[in-house]
XYZ file of C-alpha atoms in Angstrom:
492
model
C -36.664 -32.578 -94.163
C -34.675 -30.620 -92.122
C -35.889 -32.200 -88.797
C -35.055 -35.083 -90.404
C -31.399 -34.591 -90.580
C -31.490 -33.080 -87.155
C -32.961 -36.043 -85.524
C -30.082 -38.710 -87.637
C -27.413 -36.264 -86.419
C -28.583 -36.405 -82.841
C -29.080 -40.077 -82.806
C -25.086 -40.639 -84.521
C -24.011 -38.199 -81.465
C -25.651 -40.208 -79.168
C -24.177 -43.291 -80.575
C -20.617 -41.894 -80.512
C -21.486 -41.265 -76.728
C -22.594 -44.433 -76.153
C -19.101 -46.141 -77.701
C -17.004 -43.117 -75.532
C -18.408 -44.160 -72.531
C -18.023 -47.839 -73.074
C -14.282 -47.482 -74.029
C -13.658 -45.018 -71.048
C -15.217 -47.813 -68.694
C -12.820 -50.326 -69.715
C -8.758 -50.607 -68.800
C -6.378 -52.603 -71.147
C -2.626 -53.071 -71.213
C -0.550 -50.578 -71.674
C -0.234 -50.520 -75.008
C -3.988 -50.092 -75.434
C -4.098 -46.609 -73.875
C -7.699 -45.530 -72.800
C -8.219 -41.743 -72.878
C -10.369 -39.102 -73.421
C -10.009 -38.103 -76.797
C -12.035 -35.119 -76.779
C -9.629 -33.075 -74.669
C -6.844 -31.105 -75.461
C -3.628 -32.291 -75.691
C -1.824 -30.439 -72.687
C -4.834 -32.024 -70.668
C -5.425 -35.283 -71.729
C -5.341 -38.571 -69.454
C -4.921 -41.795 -70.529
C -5.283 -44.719 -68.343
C -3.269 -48.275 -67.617
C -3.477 -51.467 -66.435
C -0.428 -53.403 -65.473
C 0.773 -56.316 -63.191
C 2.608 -57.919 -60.239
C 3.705 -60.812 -58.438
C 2.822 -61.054 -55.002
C 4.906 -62.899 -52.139
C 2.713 -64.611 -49.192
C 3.868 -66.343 -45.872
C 2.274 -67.655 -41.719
C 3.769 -65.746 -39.312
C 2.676 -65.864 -35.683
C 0.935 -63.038 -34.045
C 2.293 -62.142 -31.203
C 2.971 -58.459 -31.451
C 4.692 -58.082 -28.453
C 7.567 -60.040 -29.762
C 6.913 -58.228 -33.652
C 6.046 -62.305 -34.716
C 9.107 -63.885 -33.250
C 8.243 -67.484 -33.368
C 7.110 -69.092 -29.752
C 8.355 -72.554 -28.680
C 5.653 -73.123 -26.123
C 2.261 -72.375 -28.560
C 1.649 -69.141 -26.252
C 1.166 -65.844 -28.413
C 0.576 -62.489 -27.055
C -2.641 -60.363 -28.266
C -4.487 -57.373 -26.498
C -7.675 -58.730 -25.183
C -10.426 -56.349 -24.557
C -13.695 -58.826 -24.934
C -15.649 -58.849 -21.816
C -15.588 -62.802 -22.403
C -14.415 -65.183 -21.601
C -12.946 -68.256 -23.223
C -12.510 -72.088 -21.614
C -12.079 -75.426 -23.618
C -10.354 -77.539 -25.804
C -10.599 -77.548 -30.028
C -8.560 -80.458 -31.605
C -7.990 -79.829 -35.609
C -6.033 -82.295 -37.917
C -4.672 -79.404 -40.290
C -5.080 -76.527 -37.855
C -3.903 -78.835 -34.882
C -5.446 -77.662 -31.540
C -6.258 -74.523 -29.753
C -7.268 -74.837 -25.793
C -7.880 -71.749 -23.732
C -7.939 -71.311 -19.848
C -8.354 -68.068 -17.648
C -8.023 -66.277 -14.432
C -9.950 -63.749 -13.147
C -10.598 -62.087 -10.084
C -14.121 -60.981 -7.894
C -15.034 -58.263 -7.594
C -16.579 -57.193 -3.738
C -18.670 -53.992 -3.078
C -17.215 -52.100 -0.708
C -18.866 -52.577 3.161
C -20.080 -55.929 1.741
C -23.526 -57.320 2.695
C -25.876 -60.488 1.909
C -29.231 -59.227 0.020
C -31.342 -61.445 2.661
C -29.735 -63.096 6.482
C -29.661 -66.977 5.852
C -31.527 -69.285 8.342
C -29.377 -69.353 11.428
C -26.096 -67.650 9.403
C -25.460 -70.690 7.612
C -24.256 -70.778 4.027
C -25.484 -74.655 2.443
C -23.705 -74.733 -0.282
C -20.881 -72.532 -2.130
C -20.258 -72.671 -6.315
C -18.111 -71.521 -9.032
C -20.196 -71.001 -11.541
C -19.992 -70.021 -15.377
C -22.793 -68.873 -17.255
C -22.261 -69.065 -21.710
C -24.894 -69.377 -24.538
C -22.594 -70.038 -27.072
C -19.962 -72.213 -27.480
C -18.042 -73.906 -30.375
C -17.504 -77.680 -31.497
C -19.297 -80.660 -30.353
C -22.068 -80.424 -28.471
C -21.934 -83.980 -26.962
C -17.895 -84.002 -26.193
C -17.514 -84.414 -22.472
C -15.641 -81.810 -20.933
C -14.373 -81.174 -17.341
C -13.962 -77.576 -16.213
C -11.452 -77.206 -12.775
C -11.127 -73.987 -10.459
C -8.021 -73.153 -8.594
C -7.508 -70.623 -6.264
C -4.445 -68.292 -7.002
C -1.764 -67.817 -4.441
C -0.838 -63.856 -5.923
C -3.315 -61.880 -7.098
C -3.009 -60.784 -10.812
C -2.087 -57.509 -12.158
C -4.353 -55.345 -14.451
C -3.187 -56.798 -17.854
C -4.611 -56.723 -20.934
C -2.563 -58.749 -22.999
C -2.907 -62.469 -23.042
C -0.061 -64.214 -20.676
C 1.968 -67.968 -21.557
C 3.566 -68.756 -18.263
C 1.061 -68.440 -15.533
C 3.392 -70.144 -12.506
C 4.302 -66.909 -11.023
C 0.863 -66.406 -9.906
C 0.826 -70.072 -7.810
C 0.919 -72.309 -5.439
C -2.876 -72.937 -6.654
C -5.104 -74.511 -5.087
C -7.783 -76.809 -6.025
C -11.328 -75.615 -5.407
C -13.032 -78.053 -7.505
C -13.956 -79.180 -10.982
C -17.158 -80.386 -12.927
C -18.081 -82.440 -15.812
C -20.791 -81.957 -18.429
C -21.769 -81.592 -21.924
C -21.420 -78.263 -23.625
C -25.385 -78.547 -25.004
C -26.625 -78.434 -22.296
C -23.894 -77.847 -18.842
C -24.751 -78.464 -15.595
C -28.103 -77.044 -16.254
C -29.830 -75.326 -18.643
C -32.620 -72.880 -18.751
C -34.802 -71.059 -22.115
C -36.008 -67.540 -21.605
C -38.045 -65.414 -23.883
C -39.745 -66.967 -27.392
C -39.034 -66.413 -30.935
C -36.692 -64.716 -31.916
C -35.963 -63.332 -28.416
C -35.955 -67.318 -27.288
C -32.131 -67.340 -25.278
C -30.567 -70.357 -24.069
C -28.703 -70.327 -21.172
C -26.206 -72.816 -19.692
C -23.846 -72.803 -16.731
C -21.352 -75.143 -15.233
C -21.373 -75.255 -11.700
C -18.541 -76.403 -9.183
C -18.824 -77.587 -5.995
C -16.048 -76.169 -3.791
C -15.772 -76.714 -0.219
C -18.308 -74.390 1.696
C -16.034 -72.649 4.346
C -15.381 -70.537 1.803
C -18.885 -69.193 1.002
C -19.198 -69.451 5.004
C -16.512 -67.554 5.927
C -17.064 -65.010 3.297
C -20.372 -64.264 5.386
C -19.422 -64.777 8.700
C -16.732 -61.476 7.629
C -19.345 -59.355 6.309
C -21.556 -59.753 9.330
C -18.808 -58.322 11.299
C -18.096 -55.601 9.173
C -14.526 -57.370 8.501
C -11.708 -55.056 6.637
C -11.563 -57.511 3.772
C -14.490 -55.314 2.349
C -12.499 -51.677 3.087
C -11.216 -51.754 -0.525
C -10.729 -54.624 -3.572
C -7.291 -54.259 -3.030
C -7.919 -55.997 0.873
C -10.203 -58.648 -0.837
C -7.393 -59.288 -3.230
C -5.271 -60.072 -0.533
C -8.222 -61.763 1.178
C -9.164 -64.332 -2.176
C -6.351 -63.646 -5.381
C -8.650 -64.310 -7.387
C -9.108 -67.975 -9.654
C -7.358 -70.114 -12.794
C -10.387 -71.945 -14.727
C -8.968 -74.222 -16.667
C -9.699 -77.211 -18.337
C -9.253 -80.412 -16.743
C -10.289 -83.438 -19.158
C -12.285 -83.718 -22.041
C -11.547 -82.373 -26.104
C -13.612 -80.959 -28.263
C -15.431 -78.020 -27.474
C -14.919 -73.823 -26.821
C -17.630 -71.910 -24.247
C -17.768 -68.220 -24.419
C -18.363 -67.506 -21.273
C -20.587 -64.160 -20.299
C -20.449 -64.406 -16.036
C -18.183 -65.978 -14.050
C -18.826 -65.784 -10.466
C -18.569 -66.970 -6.925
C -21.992 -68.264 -5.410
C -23.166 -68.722 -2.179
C -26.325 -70.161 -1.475
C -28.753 -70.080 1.775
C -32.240 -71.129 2.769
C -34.550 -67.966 3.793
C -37.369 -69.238 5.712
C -40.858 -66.683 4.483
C -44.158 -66.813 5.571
C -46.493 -67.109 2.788
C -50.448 -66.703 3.139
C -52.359 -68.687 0.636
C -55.689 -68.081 -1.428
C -57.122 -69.768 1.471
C -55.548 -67.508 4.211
C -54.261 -69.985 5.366
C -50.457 -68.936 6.135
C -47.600 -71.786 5.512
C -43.603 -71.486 5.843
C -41.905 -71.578 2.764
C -37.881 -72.836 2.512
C -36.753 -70.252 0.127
C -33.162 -70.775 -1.928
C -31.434 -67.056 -2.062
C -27.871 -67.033 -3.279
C -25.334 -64.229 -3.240
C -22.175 -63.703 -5.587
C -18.973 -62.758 -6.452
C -18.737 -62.082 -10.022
C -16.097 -60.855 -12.293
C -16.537 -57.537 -13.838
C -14.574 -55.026 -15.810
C -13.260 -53.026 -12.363
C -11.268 -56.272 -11.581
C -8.585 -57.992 -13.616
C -8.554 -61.160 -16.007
C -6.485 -62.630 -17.932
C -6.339 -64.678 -21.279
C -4.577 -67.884 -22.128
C -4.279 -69.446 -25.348
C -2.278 -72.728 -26.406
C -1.617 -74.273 -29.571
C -0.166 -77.191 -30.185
C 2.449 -77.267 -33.165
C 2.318 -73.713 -35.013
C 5.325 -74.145 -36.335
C 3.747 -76.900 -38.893
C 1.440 -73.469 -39.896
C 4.042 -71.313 -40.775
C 5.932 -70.251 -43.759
C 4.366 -71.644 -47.476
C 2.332 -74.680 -47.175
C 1.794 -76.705 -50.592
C -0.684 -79.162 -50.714
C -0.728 -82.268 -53.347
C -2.234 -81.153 -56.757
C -0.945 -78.191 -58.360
C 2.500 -77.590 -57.897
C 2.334 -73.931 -58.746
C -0.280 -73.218 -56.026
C 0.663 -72.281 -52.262
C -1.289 -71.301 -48.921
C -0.737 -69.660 -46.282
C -2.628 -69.944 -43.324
C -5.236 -67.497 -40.635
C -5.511 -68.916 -37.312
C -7.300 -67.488 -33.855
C -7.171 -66.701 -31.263
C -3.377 -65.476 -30.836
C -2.407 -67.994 -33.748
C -0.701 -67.434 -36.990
C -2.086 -64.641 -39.783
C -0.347 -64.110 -43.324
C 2.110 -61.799 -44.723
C 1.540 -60.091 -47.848
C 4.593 -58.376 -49.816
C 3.655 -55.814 -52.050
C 5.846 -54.681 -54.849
C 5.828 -51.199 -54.169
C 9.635 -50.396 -55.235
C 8.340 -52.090 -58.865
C 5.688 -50.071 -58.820
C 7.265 -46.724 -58.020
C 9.301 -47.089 -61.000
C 6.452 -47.425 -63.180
C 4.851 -44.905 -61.972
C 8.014 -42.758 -62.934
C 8.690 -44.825 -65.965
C 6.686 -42.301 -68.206
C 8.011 -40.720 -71.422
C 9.525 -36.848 -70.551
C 6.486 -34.545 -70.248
C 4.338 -36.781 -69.249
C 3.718 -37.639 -65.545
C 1.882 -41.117 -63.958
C -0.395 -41.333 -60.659
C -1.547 -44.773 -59.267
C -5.382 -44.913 -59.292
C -6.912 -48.216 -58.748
C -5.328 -51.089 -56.580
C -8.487 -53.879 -56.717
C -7.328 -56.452 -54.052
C -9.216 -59.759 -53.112
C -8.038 -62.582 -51.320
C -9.079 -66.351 -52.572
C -9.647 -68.701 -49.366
C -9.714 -72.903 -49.701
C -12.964 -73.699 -47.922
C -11.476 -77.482 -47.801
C -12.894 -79.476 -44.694
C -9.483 -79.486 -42.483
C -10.891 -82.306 -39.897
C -13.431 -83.166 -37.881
C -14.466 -79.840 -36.164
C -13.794 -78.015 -38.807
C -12.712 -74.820 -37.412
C -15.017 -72.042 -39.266
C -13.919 -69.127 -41.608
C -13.479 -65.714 -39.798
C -16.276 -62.896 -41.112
C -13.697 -60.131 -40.957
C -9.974 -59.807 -42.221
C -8.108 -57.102 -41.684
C -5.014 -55.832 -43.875
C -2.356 -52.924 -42.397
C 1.254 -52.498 -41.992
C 2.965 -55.171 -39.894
C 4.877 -52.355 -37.861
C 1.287 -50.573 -37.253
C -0.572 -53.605 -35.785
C 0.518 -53.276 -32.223
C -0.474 -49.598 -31.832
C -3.563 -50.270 -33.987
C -5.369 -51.991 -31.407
C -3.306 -50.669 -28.120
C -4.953 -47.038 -29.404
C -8.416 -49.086 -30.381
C -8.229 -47.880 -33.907
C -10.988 -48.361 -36.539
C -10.490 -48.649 -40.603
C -12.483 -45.286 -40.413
C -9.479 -43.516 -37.685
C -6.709 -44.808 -39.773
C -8.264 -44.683 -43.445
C -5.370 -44.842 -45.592
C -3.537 -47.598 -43.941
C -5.961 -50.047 -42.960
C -8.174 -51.856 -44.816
C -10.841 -53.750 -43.330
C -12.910 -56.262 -45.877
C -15.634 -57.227 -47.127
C -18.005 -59.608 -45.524
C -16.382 -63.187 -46.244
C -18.583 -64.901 -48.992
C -19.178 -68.637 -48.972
C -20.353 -68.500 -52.501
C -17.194 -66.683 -53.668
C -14.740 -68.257 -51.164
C -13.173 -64.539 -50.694
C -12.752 -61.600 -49.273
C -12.406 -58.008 -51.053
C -10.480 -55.475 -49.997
C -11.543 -53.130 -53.032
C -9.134 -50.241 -53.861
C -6.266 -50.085 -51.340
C -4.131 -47.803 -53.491
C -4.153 -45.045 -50.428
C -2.090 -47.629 -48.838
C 0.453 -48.338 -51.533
C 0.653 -44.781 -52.587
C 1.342 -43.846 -48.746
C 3.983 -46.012 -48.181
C 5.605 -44.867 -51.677
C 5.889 -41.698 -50.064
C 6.962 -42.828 -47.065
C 9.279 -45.509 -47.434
C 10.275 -45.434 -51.167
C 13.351 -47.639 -50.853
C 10.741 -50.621 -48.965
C 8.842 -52.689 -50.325
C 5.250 -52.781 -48.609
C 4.499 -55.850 -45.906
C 1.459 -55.704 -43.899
C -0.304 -58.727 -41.761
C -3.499 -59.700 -42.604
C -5.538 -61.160 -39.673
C -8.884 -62.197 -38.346
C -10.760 -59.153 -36.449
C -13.928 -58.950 -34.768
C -15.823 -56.270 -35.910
C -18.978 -54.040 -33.370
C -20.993 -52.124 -35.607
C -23.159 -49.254 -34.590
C -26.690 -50.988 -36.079
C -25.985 -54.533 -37.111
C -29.082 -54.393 -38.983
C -28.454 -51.292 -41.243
C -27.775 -51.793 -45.358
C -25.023 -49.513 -44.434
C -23.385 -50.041 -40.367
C -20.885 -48.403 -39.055
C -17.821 -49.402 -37.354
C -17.470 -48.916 -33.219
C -14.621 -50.966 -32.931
C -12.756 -53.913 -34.180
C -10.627 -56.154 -31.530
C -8.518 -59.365 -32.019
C -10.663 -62.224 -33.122
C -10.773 -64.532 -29.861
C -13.713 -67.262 -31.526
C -11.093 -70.019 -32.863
C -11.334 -69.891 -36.746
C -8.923 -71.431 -39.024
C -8.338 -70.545 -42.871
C -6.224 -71.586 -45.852
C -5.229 -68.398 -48.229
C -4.501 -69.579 -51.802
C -1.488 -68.166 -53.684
C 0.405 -69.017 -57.344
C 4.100 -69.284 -57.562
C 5.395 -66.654 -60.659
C 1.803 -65.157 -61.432
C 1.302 -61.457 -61.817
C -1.877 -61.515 -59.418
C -1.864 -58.149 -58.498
C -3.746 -55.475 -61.234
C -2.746 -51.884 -60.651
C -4.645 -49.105 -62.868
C -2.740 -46.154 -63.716
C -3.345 -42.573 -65.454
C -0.770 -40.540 -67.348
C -1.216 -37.445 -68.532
C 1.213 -34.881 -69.820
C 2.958 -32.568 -67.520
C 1.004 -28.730 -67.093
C 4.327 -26.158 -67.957
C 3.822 -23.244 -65.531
């Protein structure tokens, strides 16, 4: 008997821990305190819930201007992809985005041609670009210009608006294709190694590629430094010169010069025959030189501000656009929220514990390309975005300000931020008598092992893929949920 009444107290105790542990795991109004009611008085917490309104708006992103708005579609961003970026993107809610370059070549000092062409002679010289991705329509014709720069451009890392300071240019050539497939195409390795590579190749007029070797046979002083073969060849503008509808991401850019190499070659007869063999030497941009980013879009003043769409009048957006296009502005309520937090009865003190945050995106079909979601936001302060990516800053370097989120889900249409409450509490401290604004933007995010249930973060640069993305807001809703403790103040 008595093991009897053991075993029906143990199992009531374990029932009252059961209900404990649900009610503990739970957070209602305020008025529906949740505590631990086991504990002492002079020790007990109790926690919260309460809510906020939110304010949203497009501002562009140029942070060298701190988003002052830019008449000519040109926005400033720190570039550090290794890309590059040429084409044109038309969008009828987004409008359109259309990037260009320039870029110099670099030359190896005391230059000289792998093999010695067939009486010195150069057949044929080529600006080339080499991409195996690209973005849009694969069958839009597109037409893809070089000019040769008349200054040579500086080190700059930021992308540029007004290139005409760097002029007169001069037309080397231009080329047409289709972005599927370029002026040729070629398919290396199988499976899931299976590459595809394209390249657009232009024709430019061969006294170039002629001269270039006709100097390096004689030892010329363009190849004593880069800075005398900047002087020598600036450096080129690829731009686009017709065509709408597609993006390359462009991996090599170079300057090719190709030859005929006349070989002996003895075959399985011994019987020995002259072979014409193509060689080809190049120029090719690499990170010792300079380049420089351009990005245009048409009408981004139709982005900004609060956009409402037909339908529900209480509903907003705001709007995410890159490369160098618009991103939101979030306002947090963090003077409201401070005086909650200090809004407890005397003896009793309040600390902010929870801030949930997730943003709702309208995966509507915005025109024919359909510019695609970005896989990364990032949220920080609005005056910390410059140095953020000037000092190439991680959300693991700069923990309790930045907040970098969640993968985007399709299924959801969002993108979680989880708890940012380091961030609100921080600027509490810091700025008490502000309320909190921070930008939230598409980032491009390198992790350490892509593959990994848990990667790491190397870096995260300015988004330059173009992506376009409607944020949905409500007018007058408490949106945001804050969870709070109190818990009465320890006398010492």
């Amino acid at each position: 008997m008595k093991n009897g009444s053991n075993m029906k107290k143990l199992i009531a105790f374990l029932l009252c821990s059961v209900g404990l542990l649900v009610s503990v795991a739970s957070c209602d109004e305020p008025k529906n305190a949740l505590g631990i009611e086991l504990q002492p008085d002079d020790s007990k917490i109790k926690t919260y819930s309460a809510q906020f309104s939110l304010d949203a708006v497009t501002v562009p992103f140029d942070v060298k201007t701190n988003g002052a708005k830019d008449e000519d579609g040109f926005n400033k961003i720190l570039v550090s992809s290794p890309f590059s970026f040429i084409g044109h993107l038309p969008d009828e809610y987004f409008k359109s985005v259309s990037s260009d370059y320039l870029c110099q070549l670099y030359a190896p000092k005391g230059l000289k041609f792998s093999d010695i062409p067939e009486k010195g002679r150069i057949d044929s010289t080529r600006v080339s670009l080499y991409y195996t991705s690209y973005d849009g329509d694969s069958l839009a014709p597109l037409t893809i210009a070089a000019y040769k720069l008349g200054k040579t451009i500086p080190f700059e890392h930021y992308s540029v608006g007004n290139i005409d300071q760097y002029g007169p240019f001069e037309k080397l050539g231009e080329s047409s294709f289709l972005p599927s497939v370029g002026n040729s195409r070629i398919v290396i390795g199988s499976g899931q190694d299976k590459v595809t590579i394209m390249s657009v190749s232009i024709p430019v007029d061969n006294k170039l590629g002629q001269d270039i070797y006709d100097r390096s046979v004689k030892n010329d002083p363009i190849f004593s430094s880069q800075e005398a073969f900047n002087k020598y060849f600036p450096g080129m503008h690829l731009t686009v010169q017709a065509g709408s509808g597609s993006m390359l991401r462009v991996y090599r850019t170079a300057l090719t010069m190709y030859y005929t190499k006349d070989t002996i070659v003895q075959s399985s007869k011994k019987t020995d025959s002259l072979v014409h063999l193509v060689k080809d030497q190049e120029l090719i941009l690499t990170p010792e030189v300079s380049q420089i980013a351009r990005f245009h879009h048409a009408d981004l003043s139709s982005l900004l501000g609060k956009t409402t769409l037909s339908g529900n009048p209480d509903e907003y957006y705001t709007n995410l656009k890159s490369p160098a296009g618009v991103v939101t502005e979030i306002t947090f309520p963090t003077k409201a929220i401070q005086a909650l937090l200090k809004g407890g009865n005397t003896g009793y003190e309040r600390a902010l514990e929870s801030v949930p945050f997730t943003l709702t995106a309208d995966p509507s079909d915005n025109g024919v390309y359909h510019l695609s979601a970005p896989t990364y936001l990032l949220m920080l302060p609005k005056d910390s975005v410059a140095s953020f990516f000037d000092r190439r800053e991680t959300e693991l370097t700069e923990a309790y300000t930045t907040f970098l989120s969640q993968i985007y889900s399709s299924a959801s249409t969002s993108y979680s931020f989880s708890n940012i409450s380091k961030l609100i509490n921080k600027h509490i401290k810091d700025n008490p008598n502000e309320d909190l604004k921070v930008w939230v933007l598409p980032v491009e995010r390198a992790l350490s092992d892509p593959n990994s249930n848990n990667p790491v973060t190397l870096s995260i640069s300015n988004l330059l893929k173009p992506t376009g993305l409607r944020l949905k807001h409500s007018k007058n809703v408490k949106n945001l949920r804050i969870i709070y403790s109190e818990r009465k103040t320890t006398n010492k």
